Coordinates of C-alpha atoms in Angstrom, one line a residue:
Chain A
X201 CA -6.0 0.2 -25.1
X202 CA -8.2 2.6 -22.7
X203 CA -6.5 4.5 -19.3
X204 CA -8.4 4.2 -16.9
X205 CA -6.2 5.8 -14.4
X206 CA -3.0 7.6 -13.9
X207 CA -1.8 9.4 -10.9
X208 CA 1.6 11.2 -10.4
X209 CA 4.0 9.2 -7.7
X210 CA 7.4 9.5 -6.7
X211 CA 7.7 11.7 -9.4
X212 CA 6.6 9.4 -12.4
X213 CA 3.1 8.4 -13.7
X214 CA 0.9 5.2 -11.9
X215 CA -1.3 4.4 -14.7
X216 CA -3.9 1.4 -14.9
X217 CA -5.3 0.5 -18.1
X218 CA -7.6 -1.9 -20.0
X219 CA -7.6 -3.9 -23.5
X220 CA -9.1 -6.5 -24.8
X221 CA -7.0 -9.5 -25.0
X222 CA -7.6 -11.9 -28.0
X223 CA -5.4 -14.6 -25.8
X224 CA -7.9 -14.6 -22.8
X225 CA -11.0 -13.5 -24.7
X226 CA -12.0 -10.9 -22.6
X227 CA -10.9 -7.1 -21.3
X228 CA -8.1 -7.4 -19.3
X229 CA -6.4 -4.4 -17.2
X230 CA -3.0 -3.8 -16.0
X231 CA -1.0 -1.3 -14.3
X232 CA 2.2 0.0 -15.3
X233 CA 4.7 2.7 -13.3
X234 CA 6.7 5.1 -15.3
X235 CA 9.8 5.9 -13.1
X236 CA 10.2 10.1 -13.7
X237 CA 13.4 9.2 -16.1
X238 CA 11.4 7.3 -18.5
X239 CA 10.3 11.1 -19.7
X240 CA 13.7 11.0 -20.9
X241 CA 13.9 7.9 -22.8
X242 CA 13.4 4.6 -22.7
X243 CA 13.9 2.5 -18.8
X244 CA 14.3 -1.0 -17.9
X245 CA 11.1 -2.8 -17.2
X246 CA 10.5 -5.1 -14.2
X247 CA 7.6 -7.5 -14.5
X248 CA 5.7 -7.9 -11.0
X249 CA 3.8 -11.1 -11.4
X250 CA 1.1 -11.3 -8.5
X251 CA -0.8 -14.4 -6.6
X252 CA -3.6 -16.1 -5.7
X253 CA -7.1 -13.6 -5.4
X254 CA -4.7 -10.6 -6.8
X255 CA -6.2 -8.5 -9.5
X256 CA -3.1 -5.8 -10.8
X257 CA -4.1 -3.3 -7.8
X258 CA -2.7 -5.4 -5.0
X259 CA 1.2 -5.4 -4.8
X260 CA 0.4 -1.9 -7.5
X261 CA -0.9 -0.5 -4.2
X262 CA 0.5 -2.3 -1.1
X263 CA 4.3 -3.6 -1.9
X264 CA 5.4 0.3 -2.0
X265 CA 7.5 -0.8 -4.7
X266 CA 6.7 2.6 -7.2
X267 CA 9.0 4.3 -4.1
X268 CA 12.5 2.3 -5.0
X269 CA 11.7 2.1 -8.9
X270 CA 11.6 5.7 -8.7
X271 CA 14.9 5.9 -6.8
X272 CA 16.6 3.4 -9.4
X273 CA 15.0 4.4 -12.8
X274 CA 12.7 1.0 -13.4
X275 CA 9.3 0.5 -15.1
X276 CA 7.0 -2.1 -13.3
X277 CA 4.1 -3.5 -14.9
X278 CA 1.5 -5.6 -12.7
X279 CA -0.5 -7.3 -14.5
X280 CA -3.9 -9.4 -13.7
X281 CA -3.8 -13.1 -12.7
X282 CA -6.3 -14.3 -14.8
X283 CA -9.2 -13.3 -17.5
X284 CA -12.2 -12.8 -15.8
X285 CA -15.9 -11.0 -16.4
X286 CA -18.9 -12.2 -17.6
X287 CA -18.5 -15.8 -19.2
X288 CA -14.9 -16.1 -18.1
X289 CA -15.8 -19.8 -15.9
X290 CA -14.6 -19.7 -12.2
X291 CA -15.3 -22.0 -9.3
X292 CA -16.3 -21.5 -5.7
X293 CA -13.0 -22.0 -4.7
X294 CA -10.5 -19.1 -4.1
X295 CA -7.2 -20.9 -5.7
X296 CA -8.8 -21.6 -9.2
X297 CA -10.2 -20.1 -12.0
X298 CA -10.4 -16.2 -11.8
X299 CA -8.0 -14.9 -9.8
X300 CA -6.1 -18.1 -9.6
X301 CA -4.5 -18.8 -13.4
X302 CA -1.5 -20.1 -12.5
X303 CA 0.4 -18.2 -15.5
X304 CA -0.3 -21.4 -17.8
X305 CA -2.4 -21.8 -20.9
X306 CA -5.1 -24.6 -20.2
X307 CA -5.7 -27.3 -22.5
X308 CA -9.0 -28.2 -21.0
X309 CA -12.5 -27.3 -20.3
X310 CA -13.9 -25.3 -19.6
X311 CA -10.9 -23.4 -18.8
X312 CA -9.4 -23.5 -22.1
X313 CA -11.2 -20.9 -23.9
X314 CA -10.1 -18.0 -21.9
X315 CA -7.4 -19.3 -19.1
X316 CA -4.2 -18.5 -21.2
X317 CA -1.8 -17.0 -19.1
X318 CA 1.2 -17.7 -20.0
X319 CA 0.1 -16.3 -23.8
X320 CA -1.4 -13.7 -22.5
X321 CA 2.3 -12.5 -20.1
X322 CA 4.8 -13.9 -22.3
X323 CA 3.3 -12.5 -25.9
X324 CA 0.4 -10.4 -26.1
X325 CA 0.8 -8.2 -23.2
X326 CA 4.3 -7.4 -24.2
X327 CA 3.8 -7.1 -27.5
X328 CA 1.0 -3.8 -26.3
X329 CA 3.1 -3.0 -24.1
X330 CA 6.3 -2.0 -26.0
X331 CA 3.7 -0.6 -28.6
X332 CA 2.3 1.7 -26.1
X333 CA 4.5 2.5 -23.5
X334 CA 8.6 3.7 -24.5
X335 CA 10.6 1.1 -22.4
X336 CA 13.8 -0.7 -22.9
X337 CA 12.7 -4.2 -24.7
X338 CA 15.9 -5.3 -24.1
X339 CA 16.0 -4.7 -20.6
X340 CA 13.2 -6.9 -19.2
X341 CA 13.3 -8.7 -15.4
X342 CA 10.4 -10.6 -13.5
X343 CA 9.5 -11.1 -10.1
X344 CA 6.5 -11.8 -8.5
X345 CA 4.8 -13.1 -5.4
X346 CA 3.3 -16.8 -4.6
X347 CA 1.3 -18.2 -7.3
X348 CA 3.2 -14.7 -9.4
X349 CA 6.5 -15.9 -7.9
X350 CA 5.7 -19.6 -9.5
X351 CA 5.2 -17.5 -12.6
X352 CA 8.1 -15.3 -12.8
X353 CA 10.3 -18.0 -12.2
X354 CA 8.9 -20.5 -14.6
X355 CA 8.3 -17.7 -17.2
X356 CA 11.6 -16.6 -16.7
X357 CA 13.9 -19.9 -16.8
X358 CA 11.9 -20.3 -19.7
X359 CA 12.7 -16.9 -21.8
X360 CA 16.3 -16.2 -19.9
X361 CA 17.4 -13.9 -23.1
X362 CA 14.2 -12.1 -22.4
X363 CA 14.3 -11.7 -18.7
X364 CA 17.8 -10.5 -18.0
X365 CA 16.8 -10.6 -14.5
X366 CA 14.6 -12.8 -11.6
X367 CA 13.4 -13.1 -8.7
X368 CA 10.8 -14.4 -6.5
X369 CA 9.0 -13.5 -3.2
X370 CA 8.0 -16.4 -1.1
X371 CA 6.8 -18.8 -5.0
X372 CA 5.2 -21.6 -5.3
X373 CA 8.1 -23.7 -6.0
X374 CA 7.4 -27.1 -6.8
X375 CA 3.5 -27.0 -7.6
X376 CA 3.7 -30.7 -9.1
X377 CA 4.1 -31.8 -5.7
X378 CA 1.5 -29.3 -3.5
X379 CA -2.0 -28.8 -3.4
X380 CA -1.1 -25.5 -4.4
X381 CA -0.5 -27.0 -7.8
X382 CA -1.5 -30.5 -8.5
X383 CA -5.4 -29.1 -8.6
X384 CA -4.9 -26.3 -10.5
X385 CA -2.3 -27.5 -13.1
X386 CA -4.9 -31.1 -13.2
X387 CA -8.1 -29.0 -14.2
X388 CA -6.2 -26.5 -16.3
X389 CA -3.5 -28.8 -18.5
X390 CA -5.3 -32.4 -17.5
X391 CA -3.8 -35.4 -15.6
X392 CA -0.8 -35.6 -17.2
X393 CA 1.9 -35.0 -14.9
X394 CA 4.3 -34.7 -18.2
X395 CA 2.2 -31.6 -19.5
X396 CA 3.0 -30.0 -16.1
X397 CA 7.0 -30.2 -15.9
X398 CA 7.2 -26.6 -17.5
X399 CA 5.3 -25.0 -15.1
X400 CA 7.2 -26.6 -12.0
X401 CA 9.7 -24.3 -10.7
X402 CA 12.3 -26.9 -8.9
X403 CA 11.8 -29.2 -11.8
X404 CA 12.8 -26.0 -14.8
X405 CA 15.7 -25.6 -12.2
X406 CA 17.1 -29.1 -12.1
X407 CA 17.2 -29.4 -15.8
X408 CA 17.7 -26.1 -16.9
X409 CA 18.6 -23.6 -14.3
X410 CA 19.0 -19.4 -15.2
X411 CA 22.0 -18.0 -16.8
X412 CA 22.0 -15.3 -14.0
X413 CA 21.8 -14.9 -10.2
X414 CA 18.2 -15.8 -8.7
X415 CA 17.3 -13.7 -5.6
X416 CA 14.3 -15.9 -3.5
X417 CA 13.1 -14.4 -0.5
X418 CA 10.6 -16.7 1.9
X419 CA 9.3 -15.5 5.4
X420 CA 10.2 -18.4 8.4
X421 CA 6.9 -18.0 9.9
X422 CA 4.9 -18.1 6.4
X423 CA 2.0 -20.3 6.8
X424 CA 1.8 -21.7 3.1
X425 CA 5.9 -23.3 3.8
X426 CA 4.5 -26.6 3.4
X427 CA 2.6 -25.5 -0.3
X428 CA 5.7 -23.4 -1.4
X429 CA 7.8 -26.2 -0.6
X430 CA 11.2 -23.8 -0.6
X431 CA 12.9 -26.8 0.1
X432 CA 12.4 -28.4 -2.9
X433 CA 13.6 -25.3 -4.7
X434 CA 17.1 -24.9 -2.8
X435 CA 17.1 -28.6 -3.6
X436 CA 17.3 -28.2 -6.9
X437 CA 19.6 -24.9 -6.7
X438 CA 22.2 -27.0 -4.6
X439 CA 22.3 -29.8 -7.2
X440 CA 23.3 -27.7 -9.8
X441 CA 25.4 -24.7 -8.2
X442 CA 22.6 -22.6 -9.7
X443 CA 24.6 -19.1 -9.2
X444 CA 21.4 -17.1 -6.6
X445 CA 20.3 -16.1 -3.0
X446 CA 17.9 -17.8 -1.1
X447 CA 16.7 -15.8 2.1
X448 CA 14.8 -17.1 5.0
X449 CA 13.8 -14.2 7.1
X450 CA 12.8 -15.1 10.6
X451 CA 9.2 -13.9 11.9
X452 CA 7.6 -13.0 8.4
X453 CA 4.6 -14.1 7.0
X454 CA 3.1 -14.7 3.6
X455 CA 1.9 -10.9 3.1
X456 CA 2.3 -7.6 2.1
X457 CA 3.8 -6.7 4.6
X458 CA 6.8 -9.0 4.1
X459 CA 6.6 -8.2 0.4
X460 CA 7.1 -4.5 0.8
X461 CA 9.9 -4.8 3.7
X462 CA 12.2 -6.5 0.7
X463 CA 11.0 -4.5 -2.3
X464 CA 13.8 -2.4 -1.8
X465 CA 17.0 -5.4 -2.5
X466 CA 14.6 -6.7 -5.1
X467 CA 14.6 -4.1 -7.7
X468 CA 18.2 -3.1 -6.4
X469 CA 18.9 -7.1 -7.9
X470 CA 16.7 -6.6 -11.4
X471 CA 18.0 -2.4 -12.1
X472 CA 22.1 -3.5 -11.4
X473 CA 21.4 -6.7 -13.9
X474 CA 19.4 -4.7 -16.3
X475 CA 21.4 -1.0 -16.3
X476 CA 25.0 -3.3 -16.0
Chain B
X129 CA -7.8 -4.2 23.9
X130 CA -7.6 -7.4 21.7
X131 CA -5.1 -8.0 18.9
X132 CA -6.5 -8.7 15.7
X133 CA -3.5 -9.2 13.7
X134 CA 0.5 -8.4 14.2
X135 CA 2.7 -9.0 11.1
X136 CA 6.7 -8.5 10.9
X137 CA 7.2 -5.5 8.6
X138 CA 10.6 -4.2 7.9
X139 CA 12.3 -5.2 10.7
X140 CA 9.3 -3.7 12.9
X141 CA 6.0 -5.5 14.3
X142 CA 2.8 -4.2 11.9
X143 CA 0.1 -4.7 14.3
X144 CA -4.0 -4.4 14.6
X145 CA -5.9 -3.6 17.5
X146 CA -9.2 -3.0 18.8
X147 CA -10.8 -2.2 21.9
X148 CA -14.0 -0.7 23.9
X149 CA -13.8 2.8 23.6
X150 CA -15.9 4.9 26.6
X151 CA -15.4 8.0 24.5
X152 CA -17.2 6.9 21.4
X153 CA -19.5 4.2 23.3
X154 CA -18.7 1.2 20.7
X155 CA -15.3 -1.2 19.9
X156 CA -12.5 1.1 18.0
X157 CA -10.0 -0.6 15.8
X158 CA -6.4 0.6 15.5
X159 CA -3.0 -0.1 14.3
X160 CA 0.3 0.5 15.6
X161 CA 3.4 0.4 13.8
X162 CA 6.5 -0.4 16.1
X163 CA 10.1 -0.2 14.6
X164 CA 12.6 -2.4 15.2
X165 CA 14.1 0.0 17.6
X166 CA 11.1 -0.6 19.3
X167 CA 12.9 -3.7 21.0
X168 CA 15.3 -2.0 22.9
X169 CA 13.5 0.8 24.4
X170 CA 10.5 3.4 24.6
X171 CA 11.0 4.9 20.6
X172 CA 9.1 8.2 19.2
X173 CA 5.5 8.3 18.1
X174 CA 3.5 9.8 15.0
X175 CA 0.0 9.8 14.6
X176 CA -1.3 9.7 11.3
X177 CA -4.9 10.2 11.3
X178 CA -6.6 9.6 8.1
X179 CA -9.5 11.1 5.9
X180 CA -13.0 11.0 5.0
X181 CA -14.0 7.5 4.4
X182 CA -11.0 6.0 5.4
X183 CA -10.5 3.6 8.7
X184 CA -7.4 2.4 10.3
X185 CA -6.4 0.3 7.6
X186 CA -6.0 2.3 4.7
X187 CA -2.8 4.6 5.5
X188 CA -1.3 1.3 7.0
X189 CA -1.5 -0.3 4.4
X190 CA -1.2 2.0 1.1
X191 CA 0.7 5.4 2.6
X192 CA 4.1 3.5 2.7
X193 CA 5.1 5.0 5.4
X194 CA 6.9 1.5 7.5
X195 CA 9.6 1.4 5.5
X196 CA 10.8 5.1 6.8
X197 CA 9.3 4.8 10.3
X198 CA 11.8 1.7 10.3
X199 CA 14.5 3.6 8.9
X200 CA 14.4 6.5 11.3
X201 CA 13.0 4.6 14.9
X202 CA 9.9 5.6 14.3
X203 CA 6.5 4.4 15.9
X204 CA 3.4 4.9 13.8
X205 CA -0.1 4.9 15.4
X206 CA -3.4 5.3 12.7
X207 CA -6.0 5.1 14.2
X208 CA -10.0 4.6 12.6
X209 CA -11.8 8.1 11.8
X210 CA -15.1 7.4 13.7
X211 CA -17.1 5.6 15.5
X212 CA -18.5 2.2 13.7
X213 CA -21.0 -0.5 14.5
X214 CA -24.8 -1.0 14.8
X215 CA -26.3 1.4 17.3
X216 CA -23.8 3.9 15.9
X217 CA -25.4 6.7 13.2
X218 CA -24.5 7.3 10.2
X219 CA -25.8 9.2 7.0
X220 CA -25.9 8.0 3.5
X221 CA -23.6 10.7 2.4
X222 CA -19.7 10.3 2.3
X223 CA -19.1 12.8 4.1
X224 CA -20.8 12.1 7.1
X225 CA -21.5 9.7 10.1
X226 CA -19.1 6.6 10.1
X227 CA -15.9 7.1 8.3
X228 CA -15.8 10.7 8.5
X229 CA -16.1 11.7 12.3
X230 CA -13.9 15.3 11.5
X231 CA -11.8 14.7 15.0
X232 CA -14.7 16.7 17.0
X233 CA -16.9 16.1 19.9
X234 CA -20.4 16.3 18.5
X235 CA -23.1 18.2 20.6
X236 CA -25.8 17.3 18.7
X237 CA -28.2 14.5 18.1
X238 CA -27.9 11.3 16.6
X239 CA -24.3 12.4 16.9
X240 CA -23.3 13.0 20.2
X241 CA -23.5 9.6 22.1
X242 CA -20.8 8.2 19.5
X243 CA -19.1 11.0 17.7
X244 CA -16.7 11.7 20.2
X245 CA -13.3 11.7 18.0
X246 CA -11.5 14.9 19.6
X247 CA -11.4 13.1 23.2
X248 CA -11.0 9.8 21.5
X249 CA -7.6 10.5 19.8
X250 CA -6.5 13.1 22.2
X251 CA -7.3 11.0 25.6
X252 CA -8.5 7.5 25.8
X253 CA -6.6 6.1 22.8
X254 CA -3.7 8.1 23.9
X255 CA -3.9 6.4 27.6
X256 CA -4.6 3.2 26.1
X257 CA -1.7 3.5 23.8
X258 CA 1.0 4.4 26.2
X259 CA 0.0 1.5 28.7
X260 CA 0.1 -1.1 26.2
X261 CA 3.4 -0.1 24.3
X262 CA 6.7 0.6 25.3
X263 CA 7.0 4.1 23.4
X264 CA 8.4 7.6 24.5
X265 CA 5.1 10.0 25.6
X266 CA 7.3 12.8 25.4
X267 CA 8.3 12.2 21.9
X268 CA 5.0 12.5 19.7
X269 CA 4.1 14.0 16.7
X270 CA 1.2 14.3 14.7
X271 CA 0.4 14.0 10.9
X272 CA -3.1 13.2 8.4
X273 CA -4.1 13.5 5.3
X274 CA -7.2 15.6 4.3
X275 CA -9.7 15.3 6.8
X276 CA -6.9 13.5 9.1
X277 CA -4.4 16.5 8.0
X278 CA -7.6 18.8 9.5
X279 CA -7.5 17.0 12.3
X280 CA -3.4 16.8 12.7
X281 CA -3.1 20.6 12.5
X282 CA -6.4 21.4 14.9
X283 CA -5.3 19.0 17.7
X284 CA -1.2 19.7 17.2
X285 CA -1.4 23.7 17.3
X286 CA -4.5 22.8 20.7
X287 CA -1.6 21.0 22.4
X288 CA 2.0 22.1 21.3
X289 CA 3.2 20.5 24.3
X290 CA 2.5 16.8 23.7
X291 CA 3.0 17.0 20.0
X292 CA 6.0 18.4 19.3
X293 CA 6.1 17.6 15.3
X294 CA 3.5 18.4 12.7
X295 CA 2.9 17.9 9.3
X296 CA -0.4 17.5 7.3
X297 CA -0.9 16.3 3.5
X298 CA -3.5 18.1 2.0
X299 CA -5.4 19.0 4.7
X300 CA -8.3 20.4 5.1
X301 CA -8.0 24.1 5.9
X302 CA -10.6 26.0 6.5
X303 CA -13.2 23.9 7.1
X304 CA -15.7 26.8 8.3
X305 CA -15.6 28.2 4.6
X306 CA -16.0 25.0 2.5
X307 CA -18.6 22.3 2.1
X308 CA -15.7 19.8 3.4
X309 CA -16.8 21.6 6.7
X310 CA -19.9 23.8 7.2
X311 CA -22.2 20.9 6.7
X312 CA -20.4 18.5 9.1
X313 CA -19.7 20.8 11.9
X314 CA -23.4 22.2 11.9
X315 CA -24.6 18.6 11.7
X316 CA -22.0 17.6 14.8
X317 CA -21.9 21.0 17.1
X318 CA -24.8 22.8 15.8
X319 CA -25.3 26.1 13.8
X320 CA -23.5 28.7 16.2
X321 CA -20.2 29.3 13.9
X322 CA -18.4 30.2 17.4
X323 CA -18.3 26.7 18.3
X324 CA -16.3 25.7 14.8
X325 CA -13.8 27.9 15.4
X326 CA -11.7 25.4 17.1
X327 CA -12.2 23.4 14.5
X328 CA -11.1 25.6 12.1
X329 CA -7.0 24.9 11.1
X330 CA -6.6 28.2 9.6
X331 CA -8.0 30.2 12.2
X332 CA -6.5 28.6 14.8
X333 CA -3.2 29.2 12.9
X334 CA -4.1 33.1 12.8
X335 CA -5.1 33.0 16.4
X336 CA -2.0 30.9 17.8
X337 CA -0.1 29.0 15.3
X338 CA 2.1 26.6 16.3
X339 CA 5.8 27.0 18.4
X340 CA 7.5 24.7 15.7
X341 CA 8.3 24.6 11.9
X342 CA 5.2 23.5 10.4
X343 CA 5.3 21.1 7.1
X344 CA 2.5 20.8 5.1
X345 CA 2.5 19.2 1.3
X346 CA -0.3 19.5 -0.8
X347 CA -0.8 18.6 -4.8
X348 CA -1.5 21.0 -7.3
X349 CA -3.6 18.8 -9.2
X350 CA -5.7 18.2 -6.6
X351 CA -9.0 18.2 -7.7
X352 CA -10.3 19.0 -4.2
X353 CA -8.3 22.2 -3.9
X354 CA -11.4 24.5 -3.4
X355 CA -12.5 22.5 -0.6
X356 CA -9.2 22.3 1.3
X357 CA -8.5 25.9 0.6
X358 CA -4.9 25.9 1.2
X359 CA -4.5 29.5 0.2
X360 CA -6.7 30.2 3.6
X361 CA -3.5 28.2 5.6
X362 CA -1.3 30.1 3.6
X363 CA -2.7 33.4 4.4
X364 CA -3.0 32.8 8.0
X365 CA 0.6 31.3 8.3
X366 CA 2.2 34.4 6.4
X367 CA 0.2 36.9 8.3
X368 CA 2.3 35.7 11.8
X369 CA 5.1 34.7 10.4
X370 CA 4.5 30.8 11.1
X371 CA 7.9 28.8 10.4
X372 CA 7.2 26.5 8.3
X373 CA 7.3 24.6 4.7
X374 CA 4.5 24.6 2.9
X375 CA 4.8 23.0 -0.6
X376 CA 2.8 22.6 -3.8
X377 CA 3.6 19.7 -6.0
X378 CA 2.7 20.2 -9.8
X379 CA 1.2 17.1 -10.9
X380 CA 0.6 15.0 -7.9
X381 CA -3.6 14.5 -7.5
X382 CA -5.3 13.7 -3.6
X383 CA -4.4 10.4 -3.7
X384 CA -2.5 8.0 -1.4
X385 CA 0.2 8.0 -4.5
X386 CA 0.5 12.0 -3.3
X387 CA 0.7 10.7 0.2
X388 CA 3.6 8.0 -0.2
X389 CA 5.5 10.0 -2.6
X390 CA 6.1 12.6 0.4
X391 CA 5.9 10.2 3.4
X392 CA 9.3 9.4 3.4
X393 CA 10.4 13.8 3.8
X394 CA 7.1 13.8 6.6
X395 CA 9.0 11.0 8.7
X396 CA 12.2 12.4 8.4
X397 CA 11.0 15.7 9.4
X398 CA 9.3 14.4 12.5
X399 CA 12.3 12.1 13.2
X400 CA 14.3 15.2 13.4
X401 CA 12.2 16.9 16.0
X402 CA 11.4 14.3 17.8
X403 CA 15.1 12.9 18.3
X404 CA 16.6 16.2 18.4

């Protein structure tokens, strides 16, 4: 692992760094924020999962979220959203290949070789992670935004002794059902609907749900409502009295600017689960 | 003026603007923050200009700084650091040309048709920006950061009157005795050093200073403290007295993590001027 960056902020460290990842076959960077009490042992970690075009800068430099970590003693770690460099395939299109890998490990070409996500998040990051950096392994949340909301809450209803604690800012809820989904989850896992189940949010909630309280916030006037499908999410939250919130917050969008305003009551949610 | 974009943020109304400005003879962007106070009445104003290389976007979107001007009834104006566009000069250095207009009225060729920043920001945007919004003209305050924080303190200690509050973040000081200076202002008002002297932040401080508490924050591990020269601020603001705050942070670099890890004291302290 190589820093390539750290700046003091709020008091703690910003750092962005870059290893090679056998799971992706290729460098990958990250960014992780050291709140100022991690110098005095180890912090809970909140896992910011990002969407669509992100890289680990975006919501590292625009969802003001090092502010409130600081505040509450959290870690964050942003990772990237997909492998990419030379000989990583892409395609012309913005919502697949790099920059666009869903937080799945593809079964098929020629995105097999190096789009594995979920390995990449759920095992070998983590695994550097904890080596490198002294944070509280047993005091992991996730959250993240879109496509990274998608993969926090998949990820998470998936690990829930893991990730003590989740959220989601405006996710792709029911992919299976949304062009922002059926594409991506048909080139990367194949045409099998059944391979997809585990990556589709509403579905993992109707069978399985989260042992804790989910916290979803989604912007009225968000342009993507229709490829989030919310609806389908509260759907399946209803039918099982899955214990959360679900916010609809009239006049905001699907950007920053809407991530940032709730930051705040997010990592309020993950730091009272994970220092309880 | 046209709007380019307006996003909800924190309660508040994010927006981008641009119009034809006479001062700098091409179309100026700019972005105005309005609070949610905003709605029911004329609310406070600080400008924050921004530094070398920067335009209207970067502070808006990286320094933080809604989430207090929301908390406190704050407006926030940034507008762009030059002129831009084809027909409009500009040098292959950083430092000069487009994104790094030093808030002056150039007298000099190529610069002078365009380069007109000090009547820009301290005239026609200000006469465009009072029309257009619903915010308190008698309630401004002024901030930047480096170049911006140069032009903050010059144009705030030329007009005490209208700005009542102001703060810089790492500024540039003493622009007449560092190469962050001497090369711009000869290229922009010519080699007769009298004419900089207006310019100049800490010799206007030694010559008038400013009738309120000045706060200024700047980083100790700023690896562009020989060109800022804060000690030169420091000097002039001890030798009359100046109230004020001025503070060194050890660890914290030039960055916008320096900027956003103080915005939220900077807001406050123009919040308690301006609504005092």
């Amino acid at each position: 692992m190589q820093t390539i960056s750290k700046n003091k902020c709020f008091g703690g460290v910003q750092g962005v760094y870059t290893h090679r990842s056998n799971a992706c076959a290729c460098d990958m960077t990250f960014a992780v924020y050291q709140p100022p009490q991690a110098s005095e042992g180890p912090v809970p970690v909140l896992w910011f999962l990002s969407g669509l075009t992100c890289t680990h800068e975006n919501a590292m430099i625009k969802a003001g979220a090092q502010a409130w970590a600081s505040d509450h003693g959290i870690a964050l770690v942003f990772p990237d959203t997909s492998p990419r460099g030379e000989g990583v395939p892409d395609d012309d299109a913005y919502d697949l290949g790099q920059g666009a890998g869903f937080y799945v490990n593809a079964t098929q070409d020629p995105w097999a070789k190096h789009f594995q996500m979920w390995d990449y998040i759920t095992d070998e990051l983590p695994t550097l992670l904890f080596r490198n950096f002294d944070l509280d392994e047993d005091a992991q949340g996730i959250t993240g935004h879109s496509m990274g909301g998608h993969g926090a809450l998949t990820i998470g209803m998936s690990f829930p002794d893991r990730y003590r604690s989740l959220s989601a800012f405006a996710p792709i809820c029911n992919p299976s059902a949304s062009d922002w989904g059926r594409k991506q989850l048909t080139a990367y896992l194949g045409a099998d609907e059944m391979e997809w189940a585990k990556h589709d949010a509403s579905k993992l909630m109707a069978d399985k749900g989260y042992p804790g309280h989910v916290l979803i916030d989604q912007g009225a006037a968000d342009a993507n409502w229709d490829l989030l499908r919310p609806d389908a999410m509260q759907a399946a939250m209803a039918g099982r009295k899955q214990a959360g919130t679900v916010r609809v917050h009239d006049g905001y969008d699907h950007g920053y600017f809407f991530v940032s305003s709730f930051m705040e009551e997010h990592i309020i949610h993950h730091a009272d689960i994970l220092y309880a």
